[in-house]
PDB file of C-alpha atoms in Angstrom:
ATOM      1  CA  UNK A 171      41.260 -38.894  68.919  1.00 72.00           C
ATOM      2  CA  UNK A 172      40.807 -42.366  70.523  1.00 84.00           C
ATOM      3  CA  UNK A 173      41.553 -42.845  74.174  1.00 85.00           C
ATOM      4  CA  UNK A 174      43.218 -45.974  75.424  1.00 89.00           C
ATOM      5  CA  UNK A 175      43.747 -46.951  79.052  1.00 92.00           C
ATOM      6  CA  UNK A 176      47.366 -47.811  79.776  1.00 91.00           C
ATOM      7  CA  UNK A 177      47.060 -48.566  83.442  1.00 93.00           C
ATOM      8  CA  UNK A 178      45.808 -47.674  86.844  1.00 95.00           C
ATOM      9  CA  UNK A 179      48.044 -46.608  89.749  1.00 96.00           C
ATOM     10  CA  UNK A 180      45.425 -46.842  92.641  1.00 95.00           C
ATOM     11  CA  UNK A 181      46.386 -43.340  93.544  1.00 96.00           C
ATOM     12  CA  UNK A 182      46.425 -39.994  92.006  1.00 96.00           C
ATOM     13  CA  UNK A 183      48.953 -39.476  89.155  1.00 96.00           C
ATOM     14  CA  UNK A 184      50.536 -36.330  88.418  1.00 96.00           C
ATOM     15  CA  UNK A 185      53.639 -35.807  86.192  1.00 96.00           C
ATOM     16  CA  UNK A 186      54.775 -38.294  83.735  1.00 97.00           C
ATOM     17  CA  UNK A 187      57.902 -39.362  81.849  1.00 97.00           C
ATOM     18  CA  UNK A 188      57.548 -41.479  78.712  1.00 96.00           C
ATOM     19  CA  UNK A 189      60.686 -43.900  78.618  1.00 96.00           C
ATOM     20  CA  UNK A 190      62.262 -45.361  75.757  1.00 93.00           C
ATOM     21  CA  UNK A 191      61.558 -48.784  76.576  1.00 94.00           C
ATOM     22  CA  UNK A 192      58.025 -47.931  76.369  1.00 95.00           C
ATOM     23  CA  UNK A 193      57.239 -47.502  80.040  1.00 97.00           C
ATOM     24  CA  UNK A 194      56.074 -44.416  81.927  1.00 98.00           C
ATOM     25  CA  UNK A 195      57.292 -42.974  85.031  1.00 98.00           C
ATOM     26  CA  UNK A 196      54.363 -41.701  87.057  1.00 98.00           C
ATOM     27  CA  UNK A 197      54.556 -39.275  90.004  1.00 98.00           C
ATOM     28  CA  UNK A 198      51.571 -40.246  92.158  1.00 98.00           C
ATOM     29  CA  UNK A 199      50.349 -37.929  94.854  1.00 97.00           C
ATOM     30  CA  UNK A 200      49.308 -41.075  97.097  1.00 97.00           C
ATOM     31  CA  UNK A 201      51.778 -43.631  96.178  1.00 97.00           C
ATOM     32  CA  UNK A 202      55.135 -41.859  95.274  1.00 98.00           C
ATOM     33  CA  UNK A 203      57.200 -42.626  92.188  1.00 98.00           C
ATOM     34  CA  UNK A 204      56.034 -45.343  90.076  1.00 98.00           C
ATOM     35  CA  UNK A 205      56.739 -47.162  86.845  1.00 98.00           C
ATOM     36  CA  UNK A 206      54.070 -48.128  84.647  1.00 98.00           C
ATOM     37  CA  UNK A 207      55.249 -50.941  82.337  1.00 97.00           C
ATOM     38  CA  UNK A 208      53.805 -51.530  78.843  1.00 95.00           C
ATOM     39  CA  UNK A 209      52.106 -54.534  80.017  1.00 94.00           C
ATOM     40  CA  UNK A 210      50.148 -52.399  82.456  1.00 94.00           C
ATOM     41  CA  UNK A 211      51.979 -53.434  85.747  1.00 96.00           C
ATOM     42  CA  UNK A 212      52.816 -50.963  88.263  1.00 97.00           C
ATOM     43  CA  UNK A 213      56.225 -50.916  89.756  1.00 98.00           C
ATOM     44  CA  UNK A 214      56.989 -48.953  92.974  1.00 98.00           C
ATOM     45  CA  UNK A 215      60.381 -47.228  92.684  1.00 98.00           C
ATOM     46  CA  UNK A 216      60.219 -44.775  95.577  1.00 98.00           C
ATOM     47  CA  UNK A 217      57.644 -44.811  98.362  1.00 97.00           C
ATOM     48  CA  UNK A 218      59.443 -43.330 101.311  1.00 97.00           C
ATOM     49  CA  UNK A 219      62.325 -40.643 101.500  1.00 97.00           C
ATOM     50  CA  UNK A 220      64.072 -40.063 104.764  1.00 93.00           C
ATOM     51  CA  UNK A 221      62.058 -42.679 106.368  1.00 94.00           C
ATOM     52  CA  UNK A 222      58.522 -41.006 105.794  1.00 95.00           C
ATOM     53  CA  UNK A 223      56.111 -41.754 103.131  1.00 96.00           C
ATOM     54  CA  UNK A 224      56.453 -40.005  99.847  1.00 97.00           C
ATOM     55  CA  UNK A 225      53.599 -37.781  99.309  1.00 95.00           C
ATOM     56  CA  UNK A 226      52.905 -35.072  96.746  1.00 96.00           C
ATOM     57  CA  UNK A 227      55.482 -36.234  94.392  1.00 98.00           C
ATOM     58  CA  UNK A 228      55.003 -33.738  91.266  1.00 98.00           C
ATOM     59  CA  UNK A 229      57.110 -34.134  88.000  1.00 98.00           C
ATOM     60  CA  UNK A 230      59.807 -36.593  87.069  1.00 98.00           C
ATOM     61  CA  UNK A 231      62.544 -37.069  84.424  1.00 98.00           C
ATOM     62  CA  UNK A 232      65.141 -39.931  83.530  1.00 98.00           C
ATOM     63  CA  UNK A 233      68.691 -39.693  82.247  1.00 97.00           C
ATOM     64  CA  UNK A 234      70.230 -42.003  79.452  1.00 95.00           C
ATOM     65  CA  UNK A 235      72.040 -43.879  82.358  1.00 96.00           C
ATOM     66  CA  UNK A 236      68.538 -44.717  84.110  1.00 97.00           C
ATOM     67  CA  UNK A 237      69.159 -42.013  86.732  1.00 98.00           C
ATOM     68  CA  UNK A 238      65.681 -40.536  87.660  1.00 98.00           C
ATOM     69  CA  UNK A 239      65.280 -36.947  89.193  1.00 98.00           C
ATOM     70  CA  UNK A 240      61.946 -35.930  90.536  1.00 98.00           C
ATOM     71  CA  UNK A 241      60.388 -32.937  92.660  1.00 98.00           C
ATOM     72  CA  UNK A 242      57.959 -32.957  95.472  1.00 98.00           C
ATOM     73  CA  UNK A 243      55.602 -29.563  95.822  1.00 97.00           C
ATOM     74  CA  UNK A 244      55.140 -29.675  99.577  1.00 95.00           C
ATOM     75  CA  UNK A 245      55.334 -31.879 102.631  1.00 92.00           C
ATOM     76  CA  UNK A 246      52.644 -30.060 104.691  1.00 86.00           C
ATOM     77  CA  UNK A 247      49.644 -30.050 102.611  1.00 85.00           C
ATOM     78  CA  UNK A 248      47.731 -32.320  99.858  1.00 89.00           C
ATOM     79  CA  UNK A 249      46.511 -31.751  96.222  1.00 88.00           C
ATOM     80  CA  UNK A 250      43.165 -30.834  97.366  1.00 86.00           C
ATOM     81  CA  UNK A 251      44.544 -28.147  99.490  1.00 80.00           C
ATOM     82  CA  UNK A 252      47.463 -26.972  97.428  1.00 81.00           C
ATOM     83  CA  UNK A 253      46.425 -23.281  97.974  1.00 76.00           C
ATOM     84  CA  UNK A 254      47.125 -23.537 101.666  1.00 73.00           C
ATOM     85  CA  UNK A 255      50.710 -24.185 100.937  1.00 76.00           C
ATOM     86  CA  UNK A 256      50.733 -21.109  98.462  1.00 76.00           C
ATOM     87  CA  UNK A 257      49.145 -18.980 101.308  1.00 71.00           C
ATOM     88  CA  UNK A 258      51.644 -20.566 104.180  1.00 75.00           C
ATOM     89  CA  UNK A 259      54.531 -20.400 101.765  1.00 75.00           C
ATOM     90  CA  UNK A 260      56.023 -23.402 103.547  1.00 79.00           C
ATOM     91  CA  UNK A 261      58.859 -23.794 101.143  1.00 91.00           C
ATOM     92  CA  UNK A 262      58.927 -27.597 101.707  1.00 94.00           C
ATOM     93  CA  UNK A 263      59.354 -28.725  98.261  1.00 96.00           C
ATOM     94  CA  UNK A 264      62.326 -31.120  97.162  1.00 98.00           C
ATOM     95  CA  UNK A 265      64.369 -32.200  94.356  1.00 98.00           C
ATOM     96  CA  UNK A 266      65.336 -35.779  94.701  1.00 98.00           C
ATOM     97  CA  UNK A 267      67.516 -38.255  92.672  1.00 98.00           C
ATOM     98  CA  UNK A 268      67.094 -41.995  92.286  1.00 98.00           C
ATOM     99  CA  UNK A 269      70.222 -43.785  91.135  1.00 98.00           C
ATOM    100  CA  UNK A 270      70.027 -46.990  89.014  1.00 97.00           C
ATOM    101  CA  UNK A 271      71.007 -48.906  91.843  1.00 97.00           C
ATOM    102  CA  UNK A 272      67.753 -47.512  93.640  1.00 97.00           C
ATOM    103  CA  UNK A 273      69.589 -45.401  96.159  1.00 98.00           C
ATOM    104  CA  UNK A 274      67.605 -42.322  96.994  1.00 98.00           C
ATOM    105  CA  UNK A 275      69.179 -38.700  97.644  1.00 98.00           C
ATOM    106  CA  UNK A 276      67.606 -35.585  98.369  1.00 98.00           C
ATOM    107  CA  UNK A 277      69.479 -32.889  96.293  1.00 98.00           C
ATOM    108  CA  UNK A 278      67.428 -29.726  97.333  1.00 98.00           C
ATOM    109  CA  UNK A 279      65.190 -28.722 100.184  1.00 97.00           C
ATOM    110  CA  UNK A 280      63.111 -25.733 100.921  1.00 96.00           C
ATOM    111  CA  UNK A 281      61.476 -25.330  97.343  1.00 97.00           C
ATOM    112  CA  UNK A 282      59.024 -22.980  97.090  1.00 94.00           C
ATOM    113  CA  UNK A 283      56.361 -25.528  95.792  1.00 95.00           C
ATOM    114  CA  UNK A 284      58.716 -27.650  93.555  1.00 97.00           C
ATOM    115  CA  UNK A 285      56.913 -28.513  90.172  1.00 98.00           C
ATOM    116  CA  UNK A 286      57.999 -28.815  86.634  1.00 98.00           C
ATOM    117  CA  UNK A 287      61.139 -30.487  85.584  1.00 98.00           C
ATOM    118  CA  UNK A 288      63.348 -30.533  82.479  1.00 98.00           C
ATOM    119  CA  UNK A 289      66.557 -32.379  81.806  1.00 98.00           C
ATOM    120  CA  UNK A 290      68.677 -30.506  79.337  1.00 97.00           C
ATOM    121  CA  UNK A 291      69.236 -32.511  75.854  1.00 96.00           C
ATOM    122  CA  UNK A 292      72.961 -32.917  76.790  1.00 96.00           C
ATOM    123  CA  UNK A 293      72.399 -34.174  80.151  1.00 97.00           C
ATOM    124  CA  UNK A 294      74.176 -31.102  81.728  1.00 97.00           C
ATOM    125  CA  UNK A 295      71.713 -29.640  83.971  1.00 98.00           C
ATOM    126  CA  UNK A 296      68.106 -29.530  85.252  1.00 98.00           C
ATOM    127  CA  UNK A 297      65.532 -26.975  85.133  1.00 98.00           C
ATOM    128  CA  UNK A 298      62.901 -27.113  87.877  1.00 98.00           C
ATOM    129  CA  UNK A 299      59.835 -24.952  88.604  1.00 98.00           C
ATOM    130  CA  UNK A 300      59.101 -23.344  92.067  1.00 97.00           C
ATOM    131  CA  UNK A 301      55.475 -22.348  91.374  1.00 96.00           C
ATOM    132  CA  UNK A 302      55.081 -20.058  94.939  1.00 91.00           C
ATOM    133  CA  UNK A 303      58.512 -18.214  93.788  1.00 93.00           C
ATOM    134  CA  UNK A 304      57.313 -17.649  90.095  1.00 94.00           C
ATOM    135  CA  UNK A 305      60.559 -18.727  88.901  1.00 97.00           C
ATOM    136  CA  UNK A 306      62.582 -21.475  86.940  1.00 98.00           C
ATOM    137  CA  UNK A 307      65.853 -22.566  88.384  1.00 98.00           C
ATOM    138  CA  UNK A 308      68.907 -24.053  86.866  1.00 98.00           C
ATOM    139  CA  UNK A 309      70.607 -27.163  88.863  1.00 98.00           C
ATOM    140  CA  UNK A 310      73.847 -28.027  87.035  1.00 98.00           C
ATOM    141  CA  UNK A 311      74.819 -31.795  86.843  1.00 98.00           C
ATOM    142  CA  UNK A 312      78.355 -31.557  85.318  1.00 95.00           C
ATOM    143  CA  UNK A 313      81.163 -29.283  85.168  1.00 92.00           C
ATOM    144  CA  UNK A 314      81.966 -26.315  87.529  1.00 89.00           C
ATOM    145  CA  UNK A 315      79.234 -25.366  89.812  1.00 94.00           C
ATOM    146  CA  UNK A 316      77.517 -28.496  89.667  1.00 96.00           C
ATOM    147  CA  UNK A 317      75.118 -29.166  92.651  1.00 97.00           C
ATOM    148  CA  UNK A 318      74.701 -25.293  92.770  1.00 97.00           C
ATOM    149  CA  UNK A 319      71.509 -23.965  91.505  1.00 98.00           C
ATOM    150  CA  UNK A 320      71.047 -20.674  90.251  1.00 97.00           C
ATOM    151  CA  UNK A 321      68.325 -18.407  88.501  1.00 97.00           C
ATOM    152  CA  UNK A 322      67.107 -19.210  84.782  1.00 98.00           C
ATOM    153  CA  UNK A 323      64.041 -17.268  84.630  1.00 98.00           C
ATOM    154  CA  UNK A 324      62.712 -15.009  87.436  1.00 97.00           C
ATOM    155  CA  UNK A 325      59.632 -12.877  88.320  1.00 95.00           C
ATOM    156  CA  UNK A 326      57.302 -14.694  86.031  1.00 97.00           C
ATOM    157  CA  UNK A 327      53.821 -13.097  85.332  1.00 95.00           C
ATOM    158  CA  UNK A 328      51.971 -16.318  86.668  1.00 94.00           C
ATOM    159  CA  UNK A 329      52.232 -19.276  88.458  1.00 94.00           C
ATOM    160  CA  UNK A 330      54.391 -21.833  86.386  1.00 97.00           C
ATOM    161  CA  UNK A 331      53.441 -25.358  86.682  1.00 97.00           C
ATOM    162  CA  UNK A 332      54.619 -28.535  84.641  1.00 97.00           C
ATOM    163  CA  UNK A 333      57.078 -27.910  81.770  1.00 97.00           C
ATOM    164  CA  UNK A 334      58.346 -30.002  78.927  1.00 98.00           C
ATOM    165  CA  UNK A 335      61.164 -30.117  76.319  1.00 97.00           C
ATOM    166  CA  UNK A 336      59.431 -29.614  72.858  1.00 96.00           C
ATOM    167  CA  UNK A 337      60.367 -31.305  69.696  1.00 95.00           C
ATOM    168  CA  UNK A 338      61.544 -27.642  68.789  1.00 94.00           C
ATOM    169  CA  UNK A 339      64.069 -27.298  71.330  1.00 96.00           C
ATOM    170  CA  UNK A 340      62.123 -25.000  73.545  1.00 97.00           C
ATOM    171  CA  UNK A 341      61.400 -25.507  76.967  1.00 98.00           C
ATOM    172  CA  UNK A 342      57.409 -25.059  77.185  1.00 98.00           C
ATOM    173  CA  UNK A 343      55.888 -24.094  80.452  1.00 98.00           C
ATOM    174  CA  UNK A 344      52.155 -24.157  81.697  1.00 97.00           C
ATOM    175  CA  UNK A 345      51.139 -21.002  83.429  1.00 97.00           C
ATOM    176  CA  UNK A 346      48.266 -22.052  85.740  1.00 94.00           C
ATOM    177  CA  UNK A 347      47.122 -18.733  86.799  1.00 91.00           C
ATOM    178  CA  UNK A 348      48.351 -14.910  86.765  1.00 90.00           C
ATOM    179  CA  UNK A 349      49.806 -13.681  89.838  1.00 87.00           C
ATOM    180  CA  UNK A 350      47.154 -12.706  92.350  1.00 75.00           C
ATOM    181  CA  UNK A 351      47.774  -9.159  94.027  1.00 73.00           C
ATOM    182  CA  UNK A 352      46.114 -10.252  97.184  1.00 65.00           C
ATOM    183  CA  UNK A 353      48.411 -13.162  97.580  1.00 66.00           C
ATOM    184  CA  UNK A 354      51.642 -11.399  96.695  1.00 69.00           C
ATOM    185  CA  UNK A 355      50.635  -8.792  99.304  1.00 67.00           C
ATOM    186  CA  UNK A 356      50.260 -11.616 101.692  1.00 62.00           C
ATOM    187  CA  UNK A 357      54.164 -13.060 101.264  1.00 63.00           C
ATOM    188  CA  UNK A 358      55.565 -10.744 103.692  1.00 60.00           C
ATOM    189  CA  UNK A 359      53.228 -11.425 106.493  1.00 54.00           C
ATOM    190  CA  UNK A 360      54.078 -13.841 109.185  1.00 53.00           C
ATOM    191  CA  UNK A 361      52.928 -17.560 108.284  1.00 55.00           C
ATOM    192  CA  UNK A 362      50.272 -17.695 111.040  1.00 51.00           C
ATOM    193  CA  UNK A 363      48.399 -14.769 109.300  1.00 53.00           C
ATOM    194  CA  UNK A 364      48.544 -16.242 105.988  1.00 53.00           C
ATOM    195  CA  UNK A 365      47.173 -19.398 107.430  1.00 60.00           C
ATOM    196  CA  UNK A 366      44.228 -16.999 109.065  1.00 57.00           C
ATOM    197  CA  UNK A 367      43.468 -16.194 105.407  1.00 57.00           C
ATOM    198  CA  UNK A 368      43.314 -19.862 104.466  1.00 51.00           C
ATOM    199  CA  UNK A 369      40.758 -20.235 107.108  1.00 59.00           C
ATOM    200  CA  UNK A 370      38.291 -17.346 105.584  1.00 52.00           C
ATOM    201  CA  UNK A 371      35.203 -18.667 103.693  1.00 57.00           C
ATOM    202  CA  UNK A 372      36.314 -20.191  99.959  1.00 58.00           C
ATOM    203  CA  UNK A 373      34.370 -17.474  98.515  1.00 55.00           C
ATOM    204  CA  UNK A 374      36.656 -14.768  99.790  1.00 51.00           C
ATOM    205  CA  UNK A 375      40.102 -16.465  99.663  1.00 54.00           C
ATOM    206  CA  UNK A 376      42.431 -15.773  96.740  1.00 57.00           C
ATOM    207  CA  UNK A 377      41.306 -17.783  93.630  1.00 62.00           C
ATOM    208  CA  UNK A 378      42.917 -18.289  90.300  1.00 66.00           C
ATOM    209  CA  UNK A 379      41.964 -16.265  87.332  1.00 72.00           C
ATOM    210  CA  UNK A 380      40.516 -18.633  84.671  1.00 78.00           C
ATOM    211  CA  UNK A 381      42.996 -18.431  81.718  1.00 88.00           C
ATOM    212  CA  UNK A 382      44.536 -20.929  79.339  1.00 91.00           C
ATOM    213  CA  UNK A 383      48.330 -19.919  79.004  1.00 94.00           C
ATOM    214  CA  UNK A 384      51.511 -21.410  78.217  1.00 96.00           C
ATOM    215  CA  UNK A 385      54.855 -19.691  77.629  1.00 97.00           C
ATOM    216  CA  UNK A 386      58.003 -21.161  75.741  1.00 97.00           C
ATOM    217  CA  UNK A 387      61.831 -20.474  76.405  1.00 98.00           C
ATOM    218  CA  UNK A 388      65.105 -21.067  74.487  1.00 98.00           C
ATOM    219  CA  UNK A 389      67.640 -23.004  76.657  1.00 97.00           C
ATOM    220  CA  UNK A 390      69.251 -19.637  77.474  1.00 97.00           C
ATOM    221  CA  UNK A 391      65.737 -18.496  78.972  1.00 98.00           C
ATOM    222  CA  UNK A 392      64.874 -16.039  76.373  1.00 98.00           C
ATOM    223  CA  UNK A 393      61.163 -15.988  75.925  1.00 98.00           C
ATOM    224  CA  UNK A 394      59.942 -17.088  72.541  1.00 96.00           C
ATOM    225  CA  UNK A 395      56.420 -17.720  72.929  1.00 95.00           C
ATOM    226  CA  UNK A 396      53.648 -16.286  75.449  1.00 95.00           C
ATOM    227  CA  UNK A 397      50.262 -17.807  74.183  1.00 94.00           C
ATOM    228  CA  UNK A 398      47.141 -17.155  76.355  1.00 91.00           C
ATOM    229  CA  UNK A 399      43.434 -16.787  76.212  1.00 89.00           C
ATOM    230  CA  UNK A 400      40.667 -16.045  78.492  1.00 87.00           C
ATOM    231  CA  UNK A 401      37.730 -16.712  76.354  1.00 85.00           C
ATOM    232  CA  UNK A 402      38.365 -20.162  74.872  1.00 84.00           C
ATOM    233  CA  UNK A 403      36.382 -22.094  77.760  1.00 86.00           C
ATOM    234  CA  UNK A 404      39.464 -23.704  79.058  1.00 90.00           C
ATOM    235  CA  UNK A 405      41.649 -22.942  82.044  1.00 89.00           C
ATOM    236  CA  UNK A 406      44.341 -23.543  84.685  1.00 91.00           C
ATOM    237  CA  UNK A 407      46.665 -25.085  82.289  1.00 94.00           C
ATOM    238  CA  UNK A 408      48.753 -27.239  84.342  1.00 95.00           C
ATOM    239  CA  UNK A 409      50.928 -29.316  81.754  1.00 97.00           C
ATOM    240  CA  UNK A 410      51.828 -28.800  78.227  1.00 97.00           C
ATOM    241  CA  UNK A 411      53.717 -30.706  75.373  1.00 96.00           C
ATOM    242  CA  UNK A 412      54.822 -29.630  71.925  1.00 95.00           C
ATOM    243  CA  UNK A 413      55.492 -32.151  69.123  1.00 93.00           C
ATOM    244  CA  UNK A 414      56.256 -30.959  65.497  1.00 91.00           C
ATOM    245  CA  UNK A 415      54.655 -27.716  65.862  1.00 90.00           C
ATOM    246  CA  UNK A 416      51.432 -28.927  67.933  1.00 92.00           C
ATOM    247  CA  UNK A 417      51.016 -27.937  71.380  1.00 94.00           C
ATOM    248  CA  UNK A 418      48.867 -29.817  73.570  1.00 94.00           C
ATOM    249  CA  UNK A 419      47.661 -28.540  77.061  1.00 95.00           C
ATOM    250  CA  UNK A 420      46.246 -30.408  80.173  1.00 95.00           C
ATOM    251  CA  UNK A 421      44.592 -28.884  83.256  1.00 94.00           C
ATOM    252  CA  UNK A 422      44.111 -29.937  86.664  1.00 89.00           C
ATOM    253  CA  UNK A 423      40.354 -29.144  86.670  1.00 87.00           C
ATOM    254  CA  UNK A 424      39.361 -29.887  83.070  1.00 91.00           C
ATOM    255  CA  UNK A 425      38.184 -33.005  81.859  1.00 90.00           C
ATOM    256  CA  UNK A 426      39.602 -32.527  78.289  1.00 91.00           C
ATOM    257  CA  UNK A 427      43.079 -31.720  76.766  1.00 91.00           C
ATOM    258  CA  UNK A 428      43.217 -28.561  74.474  1.00 91.00           C
ATOM    259  CA  UNK A 429      45.327 -28.504  71.161  1.00 90.00           C
ATOM    260  CA  UNK A 430      46.721 -25.112  70.207  1.00 83.00           C
ATOM    261  CA  UNK A 431      47.384 -24.173  66.525  1.00 70.00           C
ATOM    262  CA  UNK A 432      51.250 -24.352  65.689  1.00 66.00           C
ATOM    263  CA  UNK A 433      52.455 -20.801  66.944  1.00 54.00           C
ATOM    264  CA  UNK A 434      53.792 -18.546  63.946  1.00 55.00           C
ATOM    265  CA  UNK A 435      54.935 -15.449  66.074  1.00 46.00           C
ATOM    266  CA  UNK A 436      58.315 -15.359  67.372  1.00 46.00           C
TER     267      UNK A 436
END
């Protein structure tokens, strides 16, 4: 139960990836893609993409050969005003690769708020979240169809955020909030009208429903667990990790992590 500070990025860290050498890859909203070394040293891996500062790096994974993939959520909004991007539906998220030699390539653009990222155990494909699209997509890395994304799980009942591959072989997904009926109705509207809604007083804008919610899928995209609670005093789950039956949840707005008892219902 003790906490230890491993390092300080000097920015706003979001998604993390623990590496076999003891280092931690960090998506920092302000500073880009970083590596935190075991001695606390911070190394900048990517701070510009296409000649522009890298902002809102979201989640990251690393392959066995050192290749790194990471997402960015939006090119137009910052973390404090992320709801503005959901209302505007800017679709400016990206999937980016950093090769072991340091070369950086944008693999996909126009993501609907790019977010969680998982590398398949065999390294054959990536799974990536589009929060504003209520979906998880599959991006093949090898074989026929490599580089051609397609559906993995669509029409989720809430906003998927970060996700991780558990020791149980399942893909665990944090669901930040249920779908908002008003937000869904706004999607067909022209962007300028949705931006008008953003400029309304905060009290009457669409707001997330407080809930602690995680889902888990097998690698074929079949739902295995759907765990949610509205009365546990915890909400807006934005990250989740499973290890030997224990599920740990983090939140963008909470000061604590939450631990969920091992699920028994399949």
